[in-house]
Amino acid sequence: MAKQNLKEYLQDPFLNTLFQEIRQAGAVKSILVDITHTCNIRCEGCYFFAEDMDKMKAPKDEHVFDDFISQEKARGTNFVTVTGGEPSLKLPRLKKLHDNFNTTVVTNGLRKIPVEGFEDLPIGLSVWGDHETDTRLRGGGKIEVFKKALKNYKDDPRVMLYYTTTPGNAHEIESVVEQGVQNGLPILFSYYGDISNKGGDIDHNRGFGEVRSNIDKMIEKYPHMIMTSSYLSKVISTGMLYNEKWGYENCCSVSVDNDKNAEKLKNGKPFNPHFNAYNPDLASTRRCCIGEERDCDNCYDLWAHYSWIMLNMRKHLGSKQEFTNWLTSMYSFYLINRLVDFEKGMTYVAEMNKRIGILTKKELVS
Ligand code: SF4
Ligand code: SF4
């Protein structure tokens, strides 16, 4: 039945195009690596420093790094995400990863990753709110991180804004998006988990209803520039995928080599059988992409939620609309990370958003 449904949905030429491009790109065998234990700022509640992950120092010996690359190539890794500390502080190592794997990097943007040698590197430029909020949360009230980042990366085709939203700052979404659009940067949304229990505007317990609704308004206004679909936004912010609730037992992005996960990996739920999140020492893994002890209840990690959707295709085969929700999520992951033809893929984004629709509006009428 599932096979028959899939065949029927793929009669749609647009869906078939997305599906075939993904198939051609092949399966993703991903890892996450921190190439440095240092950062040039201290954001409020940074997951990396909150769990003292900087204690596991990056190796000084270049051979250790080279051996790590050889080990991962032998293991079949073909996609690497590089996050915190701040990767732009270690450009030669970032270049080695970029030369050997499909690599995506997330940076705070204070130090520009040069174009030369990094021509087609997908760069997620992190921002946590409009200028005042971003400076307060990330620059210690002094460093204008967002302003400097925009200056460094204006109209840079490698870059997308990676915007972490907070419930009390939902009203800033339009302005941040406008600045992304004006600077030629597509926007990808993420959601903040208040791991340091600061409360107030950044308290995730307030819920992301207004955030979601404002993101949906931006999808309507700039459908070709918003990479987080209304469906993805709904899944992440509600923590629900059909009847499943987000949490450790259902998470697909835990390190397979980490003993902590041995029991969990036997629970019959889909998971990424290749994935490891490597600490800066490159020798140890942590439980998952964002921590060792991180409370899953306040986890809104974007990549992990992508995996949750991507590895649960079967749940989405009940109707063409559900399959569209799955396929466009899958395709956007491939597109953001340039695993498919980027220029061509960007011309599909408006249609992808249109096919999903604005879910907060649909919920209002249902
Ligand atoms: S830029 Fe990234 S690694 Fe550095 S403090 Fe902020 S969140 Fe943490
Ligand atoms: S914190 Fe998030 S990514 Fe980590 S195991 Fe929990 S749900 Fe998964």
Tab-separated table of C-alpha atoms and ligand atoms in Angstrom:
chain	number	residue	atom	x	y	z
A	1	MET	CA	0.000	0.000	0.000
A	2	ALA	CA	2.749	2.412	0.992
A	3	LYS	CA	4.592	1.709	-2.248
A	4	GLN	CA	1.437	2.293	-4.256
A	5	ASN	CA	0.764	5.588	-2.489
A	6	LEU	CA	4.295	6.749	-3.153
A	7	LYS	CA	3.959	5.920	-6.841
A	8	GLU	CA	0.728	7.881	-7.022
A	9	TYR	CA	2.177	10.961	-5.281
A	10	LEU	CA	5.188	10.939	-7.571
A	11	GLN	CA	2.922	11.391	-10.596
A	12	ASP	CA	3.119	15.047	-9.635
A	13	PRO	CA	6.023	16.408	-11.730
A	14	PHE	CA	7.202	18.863	-9.063
A	15	LEU	CA	7.297	16.253	-6.319
A	16	ASN	CA	8.942	13.812	-8.672
A	17	THR	CA	11.687	16.328	-9.458
A	18	LEU	CA	12.474	16.860	-5.771
A	19	PHE	CA	12.412	13.132	-5.119
A	20	GLN	CA	14.720	12.265	-8.009
A	21	GLU	CA	17.234	14.966	-7.076
A	22	ILE	CA	17.420	13.583	-3.553
A	23	ARG	CA	17.855	10.066	-4.863
A	24	GLN	CA	20.653	11.188	-7.146
A	25	ALA	CA	22.413	12.929	-4.271
A	26	GLY	CA	22.277	9.712	-2.281
A	27	ALA	CA	22.097	8.885	1.395
A	28	VAL	CA	23.622	11.239	3.930
A	29	LYS	CA	26.148	9.729	6.316
A	30	SER	CA	26.603	12.532	8.719
A	31	ILE	CA	28.677	13.488	11.729
A	32	LEU	CA	29.065	16.625	13.783
A	33	VAL	CA	32.483	17.935	14.774
A	34	ASP	CA	33.694	20.774	16.948
A	35	ILE	CA	37.030	21.860	15.527
A	36	THR	CA	37.865	24.189	18.369
A	37	HIS	CA	37.105	24.559	22.058
A	38	THR	CA	37.335	28.346	21.898
A	39	CYS	CA	34.977	31.145	20.926
A	40	ASN	CA	35.392	34.897	20.574
A	41	ILE	CA	32.113	35.665	22.384
A	42	ARG	CA	29.981	34.191	25.144
A	43	CYS	CA	26.306	33.992	24.225
A	44	GLU	CA	23.741	33.684	27.014
A	45	GLY	CA	23.112	30.007	27.657
A	46	CYS	CA	25.386	28.718	24.918
A	47	TYR	CA	24.901	24.941	24.929
A	48	PHE	CA	28.612	24.408	24.302
A	49	PHE	CA	29.925	26.259	27.327
A	50	ALA	CA	26.908	25.405	29.493
A	51	GLU	CA	28.120	21.807	29.564
A	52	ASP	CA	31.848	22.674	29.695
A	53	MET	CA	32.471	21.031	26.364
A	54	ASP	CA	35.481	23.324	26.007
A	55	LYS	CA	37.243	21.154	28.569
A	56	MET	CA	37.921	18.619	25.853
A	57	LYS	CA	40.645	20.512	24.047
A	58	ALA	CA	41.174	20.338	20.314
A	59	PRO	CA	44.406	18.481	19.532
A	60	LYS	CA	47.416	20.667	18.801
A	61	ASP	CA	49.040	18.053	16.622
A	62	GLU	CA	47.893	18.386	13.015
A	63	HIS	CA	48.478	14.684	12.438
A	64	VAL	CA	45.731	13.894	14.923
A	65	PHE	CA	43.338	15.997	12.898
A	66	ASP	CA	44.467	14.406	9.628
A	67	ASP	CA	44.073	10.937	11.125
A	68	PHE	CA	40.549	11.853	12.180
A	69	ILE	CA	39.704	12.804	8.598
A	70	SER	CA	41.141	9.512	7.311
A	71	GLN	CA	39.199	7.564	9.924
A	72	GLU	CA	35.904	9.223	8.959
A	73	LYS	CA	36.530	8.797	5.248
A	74	ALA	CA	37.164	5.107	5.827
A	75	ARG	CA	33.940	4.926	7.813
A	76	GLY	CA	32.044	6.336	4.853
A	77	THR	CA	31.176	9.761	6.273
A	78	ASN	CA	30.069	12.121	3.518
A	79	PHE	CA	28.595	15.060	5.447
A	80	VAL	CA	30.006	17.088	8.325
A	81	THR	CA	28.365	19.816	10.373
A	82	VAL	CA	30.787	22.095	12.182
A	83	THR	CA	29.403	24.127	15.084
A	84	GLY	CA	30.712	25.468	18.408
A	85	GLY	CA	33.245	26.732	19.530
A	86	GLU	CA	33.723	29.257	16.770
A	87	PRO	CA	34.923	27.498	13.597
A	88	SER	CA	36.181	30.652	11.878
A	89	LEU	CA	39.000	30.727	14.445
A	90	LYS	CA	40.419	27.536	12.905
A	91	LEU	CA	40.261	28.123	9.177
A	92	PRO	CA	42.960	25.643	8.060
A	93	ARG	CA	41.100	22.797	9.766
A	94	LEU	CA	37.765	23.959	8.425
A	95	LYS	CA	39.331	23.953	4.969
A	96	LYS	CA	40.529	20.378	5.397
A	97	LEU	CA	37.005	19.261	6.253
A	98	HIS	CA	35.561	21.267	3.375
A	99	ASP	CA	38.053	19.649	0.979
A	100	ASN	CA	37.227	16.127	2.130
A	101	PHE	CA	33.492	16.110	2.867
A	102	ASN	CA	30.287	17.999	2.173
A	103	THR	CA	30.659	20.398	5.051
A	104	THR	CA	28.314	22.944	6.591
A	105	VAL	CA	29.480	25.429	9.165
A	106	VAL	CA	27.675	27.594	11.684
A	107	THR	CA	29.449	30.816	12.645
A	108	ASN	CA	28.722	33.910	14.694
A	109	GLY	CA	30.002	35.971	11.759
A	110	LEU	CA	32.446	38.203	13.625
A	111	ARG	CA	35.355	36.881	11.642
A	112	LYS	CA	34.663	36.421	7.948
A	113	ILE	CA	35.357	33.017	6.439
A	114	PRO	CA	37.166	34.041	3.242
A	115	VAL	CA	35.719	33.186	-0.125
A	116	GLU	CA	39.006	31.859	-1.495
A	117	GLY	CA	39.256	28.187	-0.679
A	118	PHE	CA	35.724	28.166	0.744
A	119	GLU	CA	33.849	29.118	-2.425
A	120	ASP	CA	30.806	26.909	-2.089
A	121	LEU	CA	30.819	26.279	1.656
A	122	PRO	CA	27.304	26.471	3.153
A	123	ILE	CA	27.506	28.950	6.022
A	124	GLY	CA	24.824	29.361	8.689
A	125	LEU	CA	25.196	32.828	10.149
A	126	SER	CA	23.723	32.720	13.624
A	127	VAL	CA	21.578	35.569	14.901
A	128	TRP	CA	19.444	35.621	18.035
A	129	GLY	CA	17.241	38.653	17.475
A	130	ASP	CA	17.308	42.208	16.226
A	131	HIS	CA	20.372	44.322	16.958
A	132	GLU	CA	19.621	45.292	20.554
A	133	THR	CA	18.559	41.779	21.590
A	134	ASP	CA	21.404	40.120	19.728
A	135	THR	CA	23.987	42.458	21.255
A	136	ARG	CA	22.566	41.827	24.733
A	137	LEU	CA	22.293	38.053	24.451
A	138	ARG	CA	25.444	37.418	22.456
A	139	GLY	CA	27.767	40.364	22.640
A	140	GLY	CA	27.630	40.920	26.404
A	141	GLY	CA	25.809	44.191	25.691
A	142	LYS	CA	28.894	45.560	23.953
A	143	ILE	CA	29.730	43.731	20.755
A	144	GLU	CA	27.308	44.363	17.892
A	145	VAL	CA	27.498	40.814	16.600
A	146	PHE	CA	24.603	40.952	14.128
A	147	LYS	CA	25.722	44.275	12.669
A	148	LYS	CA	29.281	43.091	12.131
A	149	ALA	CA	28.119	39.761	10.719
A	150	LEU	CA	25.844	41.478	8.188
A	151	LYS	CA	28.723	43.684	7.106
A	152	ASN	CA	30.996	40.671	6.630
A	153	TYR	CA	28.511	38.608	4.671
A	154	LYS	CA	26.324	41.045	2.731
A	155	ASP	CA	25.113	39.389	-0.494
A	156	ASP	CA	27.373	36.402	0.080
A	157	PRO	CA	25.755	33.495	-1.815
A	158	ARG	CA	27.229	30.924	0.607
A	159	VAL	CA	25.321	32.316	3.570
A	160	MET	CA	21.923	31.856	5.191
A	161	LEU	CA	20.779	33.582	8.359
A	162	TYR	CA	20.360	30.971	11.062
A	163	TYR	CA	17.918	32.793	13.289
A	164	THR	CA	17.286	31.447	16.786
A	165	THR	CA	14.006	32.920	17.966
A	166	THR	CA	12.794	33.476	21.520
A	167	PRO	CA	9.142	33.701	22.662
A	168	GLY	CA	9.367	37.229	24.073
A	169	ASN	CA	11.090	38.605	20.999
A	170	ALA	CA	8.655	37.318	18.392
A	171	HIS	CA	7.917	40.920	17.369
A	172	GLU	CA	11.502	41.242	16.080
A	173	ILE	CA	11.103	38.522	13.462
A	174	GLU	CA	9.887	40.812	10.694
A	175	SER	CA	12.744	43.259	11.096
A	176	VAL	CA	15.419	40.537	11.184
A	177	VAL	CA	13.934	38.857	8.131
A	178	GLU	CA	13.791	42.194	6.269
A	179	GLN	CA	17.472	42.702	6.988
A	180	GLY	CA	18.230	39.207	5.752
A	181	VAL	CA	16.304	39.852	2.547
A	182	GLN	CA	17.912	43.264	2.021
A	183	ASN	CA	21.343	41.698	2.434
A	184	GLY	CA	20.580	38.814	0.066
A	185	LEU	CA	20.569	36.154	2.797
A	186	PRO	CA	17.853	33.449	2.924
A	187	ILE	CA	16.560	32.733	6.418
A	188	LEU	CA	16.433	29.534	8.409
A	189	PHE	CA	14.675	29.535	11.774
A	190	SER	CA	15.596	27.816	14.979
A	191	TYR	CA	14.114	27.985	18.490
A	192	TYR	CA	15.828	28.815	21.750
A	193	GLY	CA	15.754	26.500	24.739
A	194	ASP	CA	16.413	28.467	27.918
A	195	ILE	CA	18.958	26.037	29.356
A	196	SER	CA	20.264	28.493	31.914
A	197	ASN	CA	16.757	29.225	33.249
A	198	LYS	CA	17.095	32.957	32.718
A	199	GLY	CA	13.359	33.252	32.171
A	200	GLY	CA	11.617	36.377	30.869
A	201	ASP	CA	11.690	36.965	27.122
A	202	ILE	CA	13.837	33.928	26.430
A	203	ASP	CA	11.806	31.421	28.445
A	204	HIS	CA	10.725	28.647	26.067
A	205	ASN	CA	7.961	27.703	28.534
A	206	ARG	CA	6.046	30.719	27.256
A	207	GLY	CA	5.544	28.754	24.049
A	208	PHE	CA	6.351	29.582	20.457
A	209	GLY	CA	2.815	30.290	19.191
A	210	GLU	CA	3.481	33.921	18.318
A	211	VAL	CA	6.891	33.053	16.904
A	212	ARG	CA	5.318	30.462	14.628
A	213	SER	CA	2.606	32.782	13.499
A	214	ASN	CA	5.146	35.518	12.692
A	215	ILE	CA	7.362	33.077	10.811
A	216	ASP	CA	4.335	32.048	8.777
A	217	LYS	CA	3.681	35.701	7.941
A	218	MET	CA	7.244	35.943	6.669
A	219	ILE	CA	6.756	32.822	4.549
A	220	GLU	CA	3.774	34.538	2.950
A	221	LYS	CA	5.739	37.718	2.360
A	222	TYR	CA	9.040	36.182	1.213
A	223	PRO	CA	8.241	32.617	0.117
A	224	HIS	CA	11.438	32.364	-1.939
A	225	MET	CA	13.694	33.349	0.984
A	226	ILE	CA	12.356	31.429	4.001
A	227	MET	CA	13.928	27.998	4.251
A	228	THR	CA	11.991	26.832	7.327
A	229	SER	CA	8.637	25.697	6.060
A	230	SER	CA	5.442	26.072	8.029
A	231	TYR	CA	5.507	22.301	8.577
A	232	LEU	CA	9.049	22.182	9.907
A	233	SER	CA	8.278	25.136	12.124
A	234	LYS	CA	5.215	23.368	13.500
A	235	VAL	CA	7.044	20.114	14.251
A	236	ILE	CA	9.937	21.832	16.024
A	237	SER	CA	7.884	24.277	18.047
A	238	THR	CA	5.182	21.823	19.114
A	239	GLY	CA	7.523	18.845	19.556
A	240	MET	CA	4.930	16.575	17.964
A	241	LEU	CA	5.263	14.336	14.918
A	242	TYR	CA	1.909	12.643	14.480
A	243	ASN	CA	1.366	10.843	17.792
A	244	GLU	CA	5.016	10.924	18.799
A	245	LYS	CA	6.360	13.419	21.290
A	246	TRP	CA	9.848	14.843	20.888
A	247	GLY	CA	12.369	13.509	23.347
A	248	TYR	CA	15.285	11.173	23.872
A	249	GLU	CA	13.416	7.971	23.027
A	250	ASN	CA	12.385	9.317	19.627
A	251	CYS	CA	15.496	11.335	18.854
A	252	CYS	CA	17.349	10.089	15.761
A	253	SER	CA	20.548	12.105	16.225
A	254	VAL	CA	22.422	10.454	19.050
A	255	SER	CA	26.021	9.251	18.801
A	256	VAL	CA	26.093	5.587	17.901
A	257	ASP	CA	29.528	5.087	19.478
A	258	ASN	CA	28.534	6.567	22.818
A	259	ASP	CA	27.781	3.923	25.460
A	260	LYS	CA	25.084	6.132	26.956
A	261	ASN	CA	22.926	5.428	23.921
A	262	ALA	CA	23.381	1.662	23.718
A	263	GLU	CA	19.984	0.876	25.288
A	264	LYS	CA	18.115	3.630	23.504
A	265	LEU	CA	19.319	2.435	20.105
A	266	LYS	CA	17.590	-0.874	20.708
A	267	ASN	CA	14.141	0.635	21.206
A	268	GLY	CA	13.026	0.026	17.610
A	269	LYS	CA	12.666	3.702	16.707
A	270	PRO	CA	14.372	4.954	13.550
A	271	PHE	CA	17.801	6.503	14.086
A	272	ASN	CA	20.763	7.628	12.068
A	273	PRO	CA	23.063	4.560	12.198
A	274	HIS	CA	26.150	6.514	11.156
A	275	PHE	CA	25.901	9.570	13.347
A	276	ASN	CA	28.470	10.639	15.911
A	277	ALA	CA	28.871	14.030	17.551
A	278	TYR	CA	32.587	14.460	18.197
A	279	ASN	CA	33.913	16.661	20.951
A	280	PRO	CA	36.778	19.043	20.172
A	281	ASP	CA	39.307	16.406	21.280
A	282	LEU	CA	38.075	14.324	18.299
A	283	ALA	CA	38.566	11.200	20.412
A	284	SER	CA	35.350	11.276	22.435
A	285	THR	CA	31.735	11.573	21.395
A	286	ARG	CA	28.963	13.233	23.336
A	287	ARG	CA	25.490	11.797	23.783
A	288	CYS	CA	24.016	13.884	20.958
A	289	CYS	CA	24.665	16.886	18.777
A	290	ILE	CA	23.976	19.372	21.521
A	291	GLY	CA	25.112	17.850	24.736
A	292	GLU	CA	25.983	15.168	27.183
A	293	GLU	CA	23.335	15.833	29.828
A	294	ARG	CA	21.104	18.285	27.996
A	295	ASP	CA	17.449	18.150	29.029
A	296	CYS	CA	15.568	16.911	25.958
A	297	ASP	CA	12.464	18.836	27.070
A	298	ASN	CA	14.085	22.117	26.092
A	299	CYS	CA	15.797	20.870	22.949
A	300	TYR	CA	14.729	22.518	19.699
A	301	ASP	CA	17.792	21.505	17.731
A	302	LEU	CA	17.118	22.080	14.050
A	303	TRP	CA	19.227	19.278	12.552
A	304	ALA	CA	17.886	16.730	15.047
A	305	HIS	CA	14.290	17.673	14.186
A	306	TYR	CA	15.105	17.483	10.489
A	307	SER	CA	16.352	13.920	11.075
A	308	TRP	CA	13.199	13.088	12.999
A	309	ILE	CA	11.064	14.024	10.008
A	310	MET	CA	13.428	12.629	7.385
A	311	LEU	CA	13.715	9.201	8.998
A	312	ASN	CA	9.966	8.923	9.415
A	313	MET	CA	8.841	8.920	5.803
A	314	ARG	CA	6.399	6.091	6.449
A	315	LYS	CA	4.338	8.196	8.809
A	316	HIS	CA	3.871	10.704	5.987
A	317	LEU	CA	2.479	8.422	3.325
A	318	GLY	CA	-1.190	8.714	4.267
A	319	SER	CA	-1.969	11.480	1.789
A	320	LYS	CA	-0.273	13.511	-0.900
A	321	GLN	CA	-0.196	16.551	1.386
A	322	GLU	CA	1.558	14.628	4.134
A	323	PHE	CA	4.055	13.238	1.667
A	324	THR	CA	4.631	16.788	0.410
A	325	ASN	CA	5.350	17.882	3.977
A	326	TRP	CA	7.940	15.139	4.283
A	327	LEU	CA	9.518	15.552	0.866
A	328	THR	CA	9.909	19.315	1.057
A	329	SER	CA	11.519	18.957	4.497
A	330	MET	CA	13.914	16.398	3.130
A	331	TYR	CA	14.686	18.490	0.077
A	332	SER	CA	15.272	21.655	2.079
A	333	PHE	CA	17.875	19.814	4.189
A	334	TYR	CA	19.663	18.715	1.036
A	335	LEU	CA	19.376	22.198	-0.419
A	336	ILE	CA	20.592	24.133	2.604
A	337	ASN	CA	23.598	21.854	2.765
A	338	ARG	CA	24.167	21.983	-0.990
A	339	LEU	CA	23.849	18.252	-1.489
A	340	VAL	CA	21.704	19.040	-4.541
A	341	ASP	CA	22.236	21.734	-7.179
A	342	PHE	CA	21.940	24.877	-5.096
A	343	GLU	CA	21.017	27.461	-7.708
A	344	LYS	CA	18.380	25.278	-9.256
A	345	GLY	CA	17.077	24.195	-5.852
A	346	MET	CA	16.611	27.778	-4.664
A	347	THR	CA	14.202	28.357	-7.541
A	348	TYR	CA	11.927	25.686	-5.996
A	349	VAL	CA	11.696	27.232	-2.518
A	350	ALA	CA	8.650	29.446	-3.156
A	351	GLU	CA	6.759	26.511	-4.658
A	352	MET	CA	7.756	24.276	-1.753
A	353	ASN	CA	6.370	26.793	0.722
A	354	LYS	CA	3.217	27.189	-1.366
A	355	ARG	CA	2.633	23.450	-1.473
A	356	ILE	CA	2.725	23.236	2.325
A	357	GLY	CA	0.697	26.347	2.941
A	358	ILE	CA	0.440	28.371	6.103
A	359	LEU	CA	-0.379	25.930	8.846
A	360	THR	CA	-1.229	28.431	11.569
A	361	LYS	CA	-3.997	29.730	9.307
A	362	LYS	CA	-5.257	26.230	8.575
A	363	GLU	CA	-5.336	25.478	12.310
A	364	LEU	CA	-7.463	28.582	12.889
A	365	VAL	CA	-10.137	27.398	10.492
A	366	SER	CA	-10.088	23.747	11.487
B	1	SF4	S1	28.990	31.876	19.087
B	1	SF4	FE1	28.297	29.753	19.309
B	1	SF4	S2	29.937	28.704	20.438
B	1	SF4	FE2	30.257	30.903	20.690
B	1	SF4	S3	29.247	31.367	22.636
B	1	SF4	FE3	27.781	31.776	20.985
B	1	SF4	S4	26.559	29.898	20.762
B	1	SF4	FE4	28.441	29.414	21.935
B	2	SF4	S1	18.929	16.981	23.718
B	2	SF4	FE1	17.865	16.938	21.727
B	2	SF4	S2	19.330	16.123	20.258
B	2	SF4	FE2	20.027	15.586	22.329
B	2	SF4	S3	19.214	13.539	22.759
B	2	SF4	FE3	17.792	15.048	23.606
B	2	SF4	S4	16.302	15.340	21.988
B	2	SF4	FE4	18.104	14.410	21.010
